[in-house]
Coordinates of C-alpha atoms in Angstrom, one line a residue:
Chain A
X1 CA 26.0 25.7 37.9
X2 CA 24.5 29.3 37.4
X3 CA 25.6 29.7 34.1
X4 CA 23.9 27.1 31.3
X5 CA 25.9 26.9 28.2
X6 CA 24.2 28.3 24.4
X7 CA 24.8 24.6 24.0
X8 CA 22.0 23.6 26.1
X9 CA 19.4 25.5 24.0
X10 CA 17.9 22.7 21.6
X11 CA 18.8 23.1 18.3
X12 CA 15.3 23.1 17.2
X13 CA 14.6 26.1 18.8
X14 CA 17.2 28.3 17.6
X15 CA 15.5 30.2 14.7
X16 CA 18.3 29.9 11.4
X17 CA 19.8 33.1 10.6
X18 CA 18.1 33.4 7.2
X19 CA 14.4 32.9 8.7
X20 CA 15.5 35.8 11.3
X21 CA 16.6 37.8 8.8
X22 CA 13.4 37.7 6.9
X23 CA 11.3 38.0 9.9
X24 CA 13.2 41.5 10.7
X25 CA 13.1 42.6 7.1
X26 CA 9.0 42.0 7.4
X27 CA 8.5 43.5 10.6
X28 CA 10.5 46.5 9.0
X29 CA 8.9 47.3 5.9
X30 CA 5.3 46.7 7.3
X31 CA 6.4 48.9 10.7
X32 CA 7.3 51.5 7.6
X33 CA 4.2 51.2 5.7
X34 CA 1.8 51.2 8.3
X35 CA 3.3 54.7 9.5
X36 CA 1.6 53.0 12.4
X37 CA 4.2 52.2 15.3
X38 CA 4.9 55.8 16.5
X39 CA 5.0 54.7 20.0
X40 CA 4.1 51.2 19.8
X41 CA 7.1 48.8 20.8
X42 CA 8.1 48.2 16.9
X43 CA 11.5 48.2 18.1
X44 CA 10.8 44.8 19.5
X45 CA 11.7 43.2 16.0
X46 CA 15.1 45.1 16.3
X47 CA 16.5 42.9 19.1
X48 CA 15.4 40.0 21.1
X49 CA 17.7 38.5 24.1
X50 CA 20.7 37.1 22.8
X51 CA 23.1 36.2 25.7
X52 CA 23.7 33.1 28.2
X53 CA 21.0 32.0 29.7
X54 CA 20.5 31.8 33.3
X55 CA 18.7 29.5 35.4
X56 CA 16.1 31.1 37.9
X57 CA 13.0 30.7 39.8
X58 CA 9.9 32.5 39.5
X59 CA 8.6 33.1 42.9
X60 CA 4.9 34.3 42.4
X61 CA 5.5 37.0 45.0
X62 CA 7.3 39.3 42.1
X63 CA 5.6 38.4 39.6
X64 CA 3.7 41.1 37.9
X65 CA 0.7 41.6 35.3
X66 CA 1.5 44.8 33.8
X67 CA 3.4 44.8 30.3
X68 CA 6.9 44.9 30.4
X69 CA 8.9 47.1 28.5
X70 CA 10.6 45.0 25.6
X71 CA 14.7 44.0 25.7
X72 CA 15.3 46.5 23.1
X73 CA 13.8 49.8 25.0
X74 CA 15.5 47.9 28.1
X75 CA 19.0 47.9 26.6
X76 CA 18.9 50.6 24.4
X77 CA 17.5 53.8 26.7
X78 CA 20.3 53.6 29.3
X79 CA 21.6 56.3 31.6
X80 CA 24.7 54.9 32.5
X81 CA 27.3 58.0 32.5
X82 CA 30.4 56.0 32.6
X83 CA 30.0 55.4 28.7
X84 CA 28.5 58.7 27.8
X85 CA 25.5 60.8 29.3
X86 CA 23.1 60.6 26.2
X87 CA 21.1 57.7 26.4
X88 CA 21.6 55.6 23.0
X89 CA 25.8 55.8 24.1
X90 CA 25.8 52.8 26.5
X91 CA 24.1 50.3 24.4
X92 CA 27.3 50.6 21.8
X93 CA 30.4 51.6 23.7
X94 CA 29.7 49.4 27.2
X95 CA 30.3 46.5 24.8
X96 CA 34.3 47.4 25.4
X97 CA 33.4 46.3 29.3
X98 CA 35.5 43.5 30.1
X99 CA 33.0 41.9 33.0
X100 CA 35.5 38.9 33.1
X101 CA 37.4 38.2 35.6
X102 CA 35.2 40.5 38.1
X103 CA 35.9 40.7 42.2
X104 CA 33.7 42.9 44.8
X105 CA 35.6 44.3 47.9
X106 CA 33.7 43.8 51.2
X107 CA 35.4 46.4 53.4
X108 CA 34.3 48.5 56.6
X109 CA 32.3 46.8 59.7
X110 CA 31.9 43.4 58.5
X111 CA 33.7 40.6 60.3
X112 CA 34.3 39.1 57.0
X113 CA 36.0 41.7 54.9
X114 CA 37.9 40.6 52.1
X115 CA 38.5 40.7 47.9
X116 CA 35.8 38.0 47.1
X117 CA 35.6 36.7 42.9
X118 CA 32.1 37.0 41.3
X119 CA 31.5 33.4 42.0
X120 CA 32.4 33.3 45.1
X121 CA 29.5 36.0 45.4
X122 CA 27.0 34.6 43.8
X123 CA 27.7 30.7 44.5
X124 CA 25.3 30.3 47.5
X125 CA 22.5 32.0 46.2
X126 CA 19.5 30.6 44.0
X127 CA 18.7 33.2 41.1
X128 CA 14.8 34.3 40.8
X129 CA 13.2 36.7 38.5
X130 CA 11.4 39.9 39.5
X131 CA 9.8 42.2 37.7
X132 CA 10.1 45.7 39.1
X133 CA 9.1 49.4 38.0
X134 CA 11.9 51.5 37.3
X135 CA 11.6 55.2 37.9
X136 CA 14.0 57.5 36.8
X137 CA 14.4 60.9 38.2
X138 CA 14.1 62.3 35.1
X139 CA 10.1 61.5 34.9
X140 CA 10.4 58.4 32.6
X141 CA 10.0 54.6 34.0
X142 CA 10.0 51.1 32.4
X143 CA 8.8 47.4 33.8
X144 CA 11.8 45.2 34.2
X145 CA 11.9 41.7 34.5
X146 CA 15.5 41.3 36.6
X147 CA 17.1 38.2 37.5
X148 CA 19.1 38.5 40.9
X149 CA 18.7 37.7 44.1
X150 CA 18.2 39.5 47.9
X151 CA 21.2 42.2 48.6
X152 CA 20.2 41.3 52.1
X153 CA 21.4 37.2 52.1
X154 CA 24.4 38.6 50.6
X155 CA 25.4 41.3 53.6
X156 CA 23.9 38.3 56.2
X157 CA 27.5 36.3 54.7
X158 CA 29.6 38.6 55.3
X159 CA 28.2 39.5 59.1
X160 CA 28.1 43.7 59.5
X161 CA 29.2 44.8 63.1
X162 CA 27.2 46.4 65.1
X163 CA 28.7 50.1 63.9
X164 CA 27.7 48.9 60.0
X165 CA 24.7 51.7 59.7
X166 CA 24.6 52.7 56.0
X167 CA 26.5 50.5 53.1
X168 CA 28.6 52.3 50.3
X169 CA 28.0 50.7 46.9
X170 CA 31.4 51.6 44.5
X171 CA 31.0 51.3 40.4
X172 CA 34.3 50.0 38.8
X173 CA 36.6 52.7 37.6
X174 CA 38.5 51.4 34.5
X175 CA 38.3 54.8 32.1
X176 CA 40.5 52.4 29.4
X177 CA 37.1 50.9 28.8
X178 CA 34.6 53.7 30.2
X179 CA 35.2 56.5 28.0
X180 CA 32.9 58.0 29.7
X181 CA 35.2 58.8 32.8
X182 CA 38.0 60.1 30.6
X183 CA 35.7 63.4 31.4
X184 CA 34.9 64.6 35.0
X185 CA 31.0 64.8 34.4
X186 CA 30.7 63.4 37.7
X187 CA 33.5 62.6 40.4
X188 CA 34.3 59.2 39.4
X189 CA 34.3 56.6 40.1
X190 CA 30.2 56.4 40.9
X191 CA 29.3 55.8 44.2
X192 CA 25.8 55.1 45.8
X193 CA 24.6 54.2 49.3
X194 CA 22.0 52.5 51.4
X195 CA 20.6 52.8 54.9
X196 CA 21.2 49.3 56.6
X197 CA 17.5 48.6 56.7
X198 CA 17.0 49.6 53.0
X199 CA 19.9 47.2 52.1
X200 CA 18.4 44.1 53.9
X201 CA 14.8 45.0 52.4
X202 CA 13.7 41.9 51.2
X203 CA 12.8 43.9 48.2
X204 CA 16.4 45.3 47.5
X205 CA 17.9 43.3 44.6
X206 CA 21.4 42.2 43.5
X207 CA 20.6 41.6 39.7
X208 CA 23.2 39.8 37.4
X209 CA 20.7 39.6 34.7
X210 CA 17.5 40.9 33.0
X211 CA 14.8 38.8 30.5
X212 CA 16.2 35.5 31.6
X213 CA 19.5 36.0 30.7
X214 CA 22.9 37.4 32.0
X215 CA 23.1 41.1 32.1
X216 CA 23.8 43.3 29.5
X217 CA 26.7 44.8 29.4
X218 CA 25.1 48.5 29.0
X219 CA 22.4 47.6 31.9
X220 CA 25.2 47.0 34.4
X221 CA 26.7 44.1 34.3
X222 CA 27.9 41.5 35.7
X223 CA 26.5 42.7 39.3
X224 CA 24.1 45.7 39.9
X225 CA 21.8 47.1 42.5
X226 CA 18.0 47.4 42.1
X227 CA 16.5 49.3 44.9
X228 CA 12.7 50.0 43.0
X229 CA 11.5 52.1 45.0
X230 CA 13.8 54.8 44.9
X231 CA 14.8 56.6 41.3
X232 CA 17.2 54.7 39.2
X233 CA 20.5 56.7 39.9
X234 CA 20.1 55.2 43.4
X235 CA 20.8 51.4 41.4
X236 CA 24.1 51.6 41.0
X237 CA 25.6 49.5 38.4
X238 CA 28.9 47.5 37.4
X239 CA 29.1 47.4 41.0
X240 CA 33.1 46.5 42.3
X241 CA 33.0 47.7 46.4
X242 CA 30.5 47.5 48.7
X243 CA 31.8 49.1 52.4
X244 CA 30.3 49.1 55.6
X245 CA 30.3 52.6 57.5
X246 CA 28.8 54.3 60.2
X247 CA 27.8 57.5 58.4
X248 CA 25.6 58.4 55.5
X249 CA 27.9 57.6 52.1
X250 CA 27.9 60.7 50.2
X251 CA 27.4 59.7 46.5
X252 CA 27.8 61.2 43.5
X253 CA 25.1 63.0 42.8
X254 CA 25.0 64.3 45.8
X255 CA 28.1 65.7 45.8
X256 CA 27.6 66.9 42.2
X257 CA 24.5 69.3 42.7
X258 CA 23.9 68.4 46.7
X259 CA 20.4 71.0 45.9
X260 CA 18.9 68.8 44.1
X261 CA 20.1 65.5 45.3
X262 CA 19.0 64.1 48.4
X263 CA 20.5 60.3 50.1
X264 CA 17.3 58.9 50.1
X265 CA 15.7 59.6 46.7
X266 CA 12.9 57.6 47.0
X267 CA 9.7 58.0 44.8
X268 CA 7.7 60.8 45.5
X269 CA 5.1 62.5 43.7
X270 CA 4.6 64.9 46.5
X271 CA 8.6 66.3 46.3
X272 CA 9.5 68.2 42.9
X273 CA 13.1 67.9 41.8
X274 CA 13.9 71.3 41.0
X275 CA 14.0 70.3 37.1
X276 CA 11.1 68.2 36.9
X277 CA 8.1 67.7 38.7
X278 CA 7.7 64.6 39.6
X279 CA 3.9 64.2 39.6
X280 CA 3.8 62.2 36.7
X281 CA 5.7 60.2 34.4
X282 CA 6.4 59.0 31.1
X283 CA 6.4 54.7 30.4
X284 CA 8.6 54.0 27.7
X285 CA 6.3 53.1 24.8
X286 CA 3.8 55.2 26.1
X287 CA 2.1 58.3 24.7
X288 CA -0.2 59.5 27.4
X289 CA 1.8 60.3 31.2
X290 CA 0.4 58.2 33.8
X291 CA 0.8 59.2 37.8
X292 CA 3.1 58.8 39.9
X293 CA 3.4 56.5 42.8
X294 CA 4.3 57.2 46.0
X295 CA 7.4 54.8 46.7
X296 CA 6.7 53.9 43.0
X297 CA 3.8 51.9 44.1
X298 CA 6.0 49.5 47.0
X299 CA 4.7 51.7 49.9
X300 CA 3.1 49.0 50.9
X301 CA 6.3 47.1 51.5
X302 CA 8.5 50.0 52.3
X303 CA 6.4 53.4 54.0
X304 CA 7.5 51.8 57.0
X305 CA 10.7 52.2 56.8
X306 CA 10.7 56.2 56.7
X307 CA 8.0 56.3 59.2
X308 CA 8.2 59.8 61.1
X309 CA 10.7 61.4 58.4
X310 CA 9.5 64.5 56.8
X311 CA 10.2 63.2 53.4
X312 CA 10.5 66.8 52.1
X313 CA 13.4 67.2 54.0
X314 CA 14.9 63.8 53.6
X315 CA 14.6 63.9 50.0
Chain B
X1 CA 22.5 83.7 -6.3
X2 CA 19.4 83.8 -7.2
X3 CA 19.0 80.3 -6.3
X4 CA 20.2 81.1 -2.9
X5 CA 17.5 82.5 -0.9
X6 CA 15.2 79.1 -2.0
X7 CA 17.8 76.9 -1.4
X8 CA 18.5 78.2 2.2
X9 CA 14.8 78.0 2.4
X10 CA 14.5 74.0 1.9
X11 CA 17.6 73.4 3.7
X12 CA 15.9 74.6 6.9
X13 CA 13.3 72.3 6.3
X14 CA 15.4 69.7 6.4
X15 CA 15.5 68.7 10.5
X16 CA 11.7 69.1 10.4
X17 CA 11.5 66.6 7.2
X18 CA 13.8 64.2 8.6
X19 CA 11.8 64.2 12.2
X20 CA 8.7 63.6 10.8
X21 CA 9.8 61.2 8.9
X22 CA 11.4 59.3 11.8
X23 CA 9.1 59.4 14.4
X24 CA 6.5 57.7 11.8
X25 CA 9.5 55.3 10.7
X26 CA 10.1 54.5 14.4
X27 CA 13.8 55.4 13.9
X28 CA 14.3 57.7 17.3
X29 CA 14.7 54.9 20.2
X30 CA 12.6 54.3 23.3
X31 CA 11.8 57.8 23.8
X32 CA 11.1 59.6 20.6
X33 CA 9.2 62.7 22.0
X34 CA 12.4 63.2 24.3
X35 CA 14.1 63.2 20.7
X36 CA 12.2 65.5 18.9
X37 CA 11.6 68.2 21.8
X38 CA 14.6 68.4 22.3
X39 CA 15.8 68.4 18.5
X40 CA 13.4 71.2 18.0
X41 CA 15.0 73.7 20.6
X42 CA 18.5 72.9 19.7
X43 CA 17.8 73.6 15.7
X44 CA 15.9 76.8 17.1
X45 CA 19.3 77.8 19.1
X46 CA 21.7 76.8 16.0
X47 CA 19.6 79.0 13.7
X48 CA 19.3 81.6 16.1
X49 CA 23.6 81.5 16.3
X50 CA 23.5 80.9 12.3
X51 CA 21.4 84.6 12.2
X52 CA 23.7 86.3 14.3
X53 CA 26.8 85.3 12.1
X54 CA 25.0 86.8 9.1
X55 CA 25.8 90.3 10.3
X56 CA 29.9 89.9 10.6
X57 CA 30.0 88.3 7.7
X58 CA 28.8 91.1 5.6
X59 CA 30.8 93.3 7.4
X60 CA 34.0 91.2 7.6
X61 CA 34.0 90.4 3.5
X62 CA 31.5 92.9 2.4
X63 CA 28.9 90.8 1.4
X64 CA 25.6 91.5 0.3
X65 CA 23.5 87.8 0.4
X66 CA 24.1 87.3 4.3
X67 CA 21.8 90.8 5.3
X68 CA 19.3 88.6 2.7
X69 CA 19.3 85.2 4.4
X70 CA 19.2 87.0 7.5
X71 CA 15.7 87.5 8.4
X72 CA 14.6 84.0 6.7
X73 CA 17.2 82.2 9.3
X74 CA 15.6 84.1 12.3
X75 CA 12.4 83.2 11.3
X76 CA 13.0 79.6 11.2
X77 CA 14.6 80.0 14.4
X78 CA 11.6 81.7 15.6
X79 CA 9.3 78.5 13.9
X80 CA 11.6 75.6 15.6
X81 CA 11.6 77.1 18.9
X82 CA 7.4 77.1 18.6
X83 CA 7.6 74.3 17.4
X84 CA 9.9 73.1 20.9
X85 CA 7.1 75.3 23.0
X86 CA 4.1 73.3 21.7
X87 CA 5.6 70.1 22.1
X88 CA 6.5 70.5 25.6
X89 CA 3.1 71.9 26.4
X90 CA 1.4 69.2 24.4
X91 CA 3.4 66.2 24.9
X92 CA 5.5 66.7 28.3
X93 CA 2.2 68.8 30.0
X94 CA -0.9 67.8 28.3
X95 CA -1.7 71.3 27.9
X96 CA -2.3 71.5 31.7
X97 CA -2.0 74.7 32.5
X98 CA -2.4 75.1 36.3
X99 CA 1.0 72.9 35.9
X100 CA 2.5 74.7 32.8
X101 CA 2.6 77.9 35.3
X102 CA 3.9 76.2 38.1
X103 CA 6.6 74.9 35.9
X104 CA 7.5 77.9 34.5
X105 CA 7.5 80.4 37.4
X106 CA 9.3 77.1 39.8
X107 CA 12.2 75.9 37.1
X108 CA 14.5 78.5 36.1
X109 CA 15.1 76.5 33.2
X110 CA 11.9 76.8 31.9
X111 CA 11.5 80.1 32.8
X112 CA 14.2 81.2 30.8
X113 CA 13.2 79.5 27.8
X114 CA 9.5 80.7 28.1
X115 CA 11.1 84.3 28.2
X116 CA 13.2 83.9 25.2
X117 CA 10.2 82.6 23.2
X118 CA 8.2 85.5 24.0
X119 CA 10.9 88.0 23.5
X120 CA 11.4 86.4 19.9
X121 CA 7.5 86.9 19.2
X122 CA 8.3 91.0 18.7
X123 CA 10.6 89.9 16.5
X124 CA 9.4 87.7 14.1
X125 CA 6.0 90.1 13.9
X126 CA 8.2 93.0 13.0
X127 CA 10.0 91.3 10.1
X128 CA 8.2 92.1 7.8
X129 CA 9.0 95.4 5.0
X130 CA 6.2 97.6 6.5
X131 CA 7.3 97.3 9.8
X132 CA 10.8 97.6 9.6
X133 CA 9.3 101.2 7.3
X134 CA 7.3 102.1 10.2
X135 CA 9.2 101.6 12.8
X136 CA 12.3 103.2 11.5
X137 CA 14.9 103.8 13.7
X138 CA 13.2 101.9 16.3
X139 CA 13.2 98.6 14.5
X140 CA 16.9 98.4 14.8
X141 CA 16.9 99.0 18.8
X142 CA 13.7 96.6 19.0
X143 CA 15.7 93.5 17.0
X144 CA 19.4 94.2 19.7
X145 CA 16.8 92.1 21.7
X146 CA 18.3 89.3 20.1
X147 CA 21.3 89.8 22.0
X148 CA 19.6 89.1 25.6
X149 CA 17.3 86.5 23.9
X150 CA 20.8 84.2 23.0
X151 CA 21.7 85.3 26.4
X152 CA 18.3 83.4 27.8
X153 CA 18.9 80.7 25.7
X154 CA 22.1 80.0 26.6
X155 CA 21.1 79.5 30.2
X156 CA 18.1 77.9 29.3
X157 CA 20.4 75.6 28.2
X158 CA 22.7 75.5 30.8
X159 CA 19.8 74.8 33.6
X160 CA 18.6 72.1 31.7
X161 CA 21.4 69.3 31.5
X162 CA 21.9 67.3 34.8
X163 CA 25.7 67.5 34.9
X164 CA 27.3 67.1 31.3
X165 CA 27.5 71.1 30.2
X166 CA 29.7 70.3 27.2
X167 CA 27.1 71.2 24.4
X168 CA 26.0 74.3 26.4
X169 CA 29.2 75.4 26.7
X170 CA 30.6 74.8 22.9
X171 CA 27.9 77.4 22.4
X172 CA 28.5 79.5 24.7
X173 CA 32.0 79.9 22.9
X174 CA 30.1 80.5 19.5
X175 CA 28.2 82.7 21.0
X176 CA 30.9 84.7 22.5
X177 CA 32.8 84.4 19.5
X178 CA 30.0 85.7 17.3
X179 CA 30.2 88.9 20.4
X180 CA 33.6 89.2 20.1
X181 CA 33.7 89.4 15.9
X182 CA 31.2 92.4 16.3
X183 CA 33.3 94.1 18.6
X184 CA 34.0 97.8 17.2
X185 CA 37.8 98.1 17.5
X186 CA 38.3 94.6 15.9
X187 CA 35.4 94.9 13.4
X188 CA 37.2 97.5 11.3
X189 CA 41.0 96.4 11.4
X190 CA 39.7 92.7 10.2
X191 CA 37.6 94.0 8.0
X192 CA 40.8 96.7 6.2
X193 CA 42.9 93.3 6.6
X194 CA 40.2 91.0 4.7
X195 CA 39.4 93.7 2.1
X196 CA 42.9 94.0 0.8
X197 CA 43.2 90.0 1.2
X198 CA 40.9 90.0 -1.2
X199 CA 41.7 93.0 -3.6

């Protein structure tokens, strides 16, 4: 069963209400005396991890040594448009989402098309946690520890035709619950794509949760896409459609400023966006900038894949 | 009214009292330099809008304490948006300045708000009683610069948000409507109507 009952938490280590209460009251008024926590992760005390808990491997291969950033920078610094396009919006008004009953659409050249229910997604596959850098085009980036599984055993199921050359990811459109979409800031509903190879890249993730339990609604949930080495626009969230085609999907961005968006939008130091450079960048909780990677630091495990692209041009 | 001018005074402190306050409180998020930059140039562009109403309003009701307050607001202006200046070129560029110049001759953005800042810097020097004396006729041609400066800012503005131009354009219409009150064949008629409103 993927999804364990609260239940099976032992009551002795769920912390009573009163002791929690306390414990956040300290951390408060020492965070205020100290003046101390200007960019320190004093926010931690503010919210811990809450939801269901998922079971999960932890394959050694993704683990990671650098701090993460905590839950509450995680699910309170969201760009997610479809519930406003300031980044403290999401974390309140995605909590309308209603993420249950959820289907996914498998359409285009697969030999398996169909209207297939969230289980029936996810039944086959074992959940493991990676921890991934998440750059966002805007020059900021936080450590994530996910929980999902390869996007790549998913499309395997469904067998893509030999035409199935780029995949077409499809964000759920519902503007009764994503007041966000109730204005055309973008051309809803959100759309992101993929280059066949870059979807079966062992490292491209379907993630249905983050810190060990099931997502949060404002990060995405129940199903997004993690692709870390491209910035975070290109991990599309709340995803409802994924289509097989023979053409580059145009997405959203694209099609909103196509100047400044590229289909590939990897990680690259050496390409400025026209509003930022993208030299450097910002960790969340950080003061001082640190550089940025080329391919966010997965160049290793992904350079190949644009080998003999002039990545200026392909941005 | 003679509490007025004082009172104006402390209430433009406010943002920067309440900022300072948070950031040291931990009360702005994940990102609170994100926060506070960008708090800084929108309380620079809201008393830069707030100076320009000062005018029409003592025209329109014939008012003496607006042409007072006036020069205090477009100083303040003039002290957020430094403010906004030095915390992008201390906290977004490390005071790099090979890359500060890149920056602002490559993003249009940034150029336009560079521009605006150095076109308020006349300004604010010439604010003073001994200037506006010596400058004399002058001073009021040198200070319609504040009419391309909101110009720059808007646009500033404008190049700056990835796709959501709501707040930009909300100002944009107070801008416009702030241009439009100064107009010279609606200035008088409103201001005939308003006087004998208030006869």
């Amino acid at each position: 069963m993927l999804i364990k009952r609260p239940a099976d938490i032992k009551s002795s280590e769920i912390t009573p209400e009163a002791v929690y209460n306390d414990r956040r009251r300290f951390m408060q008024t020492t965070a205020g005396l100290a003046l101390a926590p200007l960019f320190a992760s004093a926010a931690f005390a503010e919210s811990m991890p809450n939801g269901q808990k998922l079971n999960y491997l932890q394959p050694k291969q993704f683990a990671s040594s650098e701090p993460r950033s905590t839950f509450e920078q995680i699910t309170h610094y969201n760009n997610f448009y479809e519930f406003g396009t300031d980044k403290y919006s999401p974390a309140e008004l995605a909590q309308k989402l209603t993420v249950s009953p959820w289907s996914i659409a498998i359409e285009g050249e697969v030999e398996k098309p169909g209207v297939y229910t969230l289980e029936d997604i996810l039944k086959p596959h074992s959940l493991e946690e990676r921890i991934y850098r998440l750059r966002c085009v805007e020059g900021w980036s936080m450590v994530i520890p996910w929980v999902g599984f390869s996007l790549g055993d998913l499309i395997k199921r469904f067998k893509p035709t030999s035409g199935a050359k780029y995949v077409e990811f499809t964000t759920l459109s519902r503007p009764a619950e994503m007041v966000g979409q109730r204005r055309n800031v973008l051309d809803w509903p959100y759309v992101e794509g993929l280059r066949m190879d870059e979807a079966m890249h062992p490292l491209t993730l379907l993630a249905v949760g983050l810190y060990g339990e099931v997502m949060p609604k404002q990060n995405g949930a129940p199903i997004r896409l993690v692709v870390p080495w491209k910035y975070g626009f290109k991990s599309i969230k709340s995803i409802v459609k994924i289509r097989f085609v023979s053409k580059p999907p145009i997405s959203s961005w694209m099609r909103s400023v196509p100047s400044e968006y590229g289909f590939y939008s990897n990680v690259n130091p050496e390409v400025d966006h026209p509003r930022w450079s993208q030299g450097r960048e910002r960790r969340i909780g950080e003061f001082l900038k640190r550089e940025t990677l080329k391919f966010n630091g997965y160049g290793e495990q992904v350079a190949q894949l644009y080998q003999g692209m002039d990545l200026r041009k392909y941005f | 009214m003679k509490w007025l001018k004082p009172m104006v005074f402390l209430a433009c402190l406010v943002p920067m009292g309440y900022y300072t306050w948070a950031v040291f409180a931990d009360q702005l998020g994940a990102n609170p330099i994100e926060v506070v930059t960008r708090a800084a140039g929108e309380w620079a562009l809201r008393l830069l809008w707030l100076t320009l109403l000062m005018t029409p309003l003592r025209r329109w009701w014939a008012w003496a304490w607006p042409i007072r307050l006036r020069r205090m607001l477009g100083l303040y202006s003039f002290f957020y948006a430094t403010v906004h200046l030095l915390l992008y070129l201390w906290l977004d560029k490390f005071f790099m300045w090979p890359e500060i110049g890149a920056d602002i001759l490559k993003r249009p953005f940034i150029t336009m708000g560079m521009l605006s800042w150095l076109l308020l810097l006349p300004l604010a020097f010439t604010s003073n009683q001994l200037a506006i004396r010596r400058l004399g006729k002058r001073w009021r041609s040198l200070h319609r610069l504040v009419y391309p400066i909101a110009g720059l800012v808007i646009l500033h503005f404008f190049w700056l948000v990835k796709a959501d131009v709501l707040q930009p354009l909300i100002y944009l219409g107070l801008l416009a409507l702030l241009l439009w009150v100064r107009l010279p064949v609606l200035a008088p008629n409103l201001y005939k109507r308003v006087s004998k409103l208030s006869v």
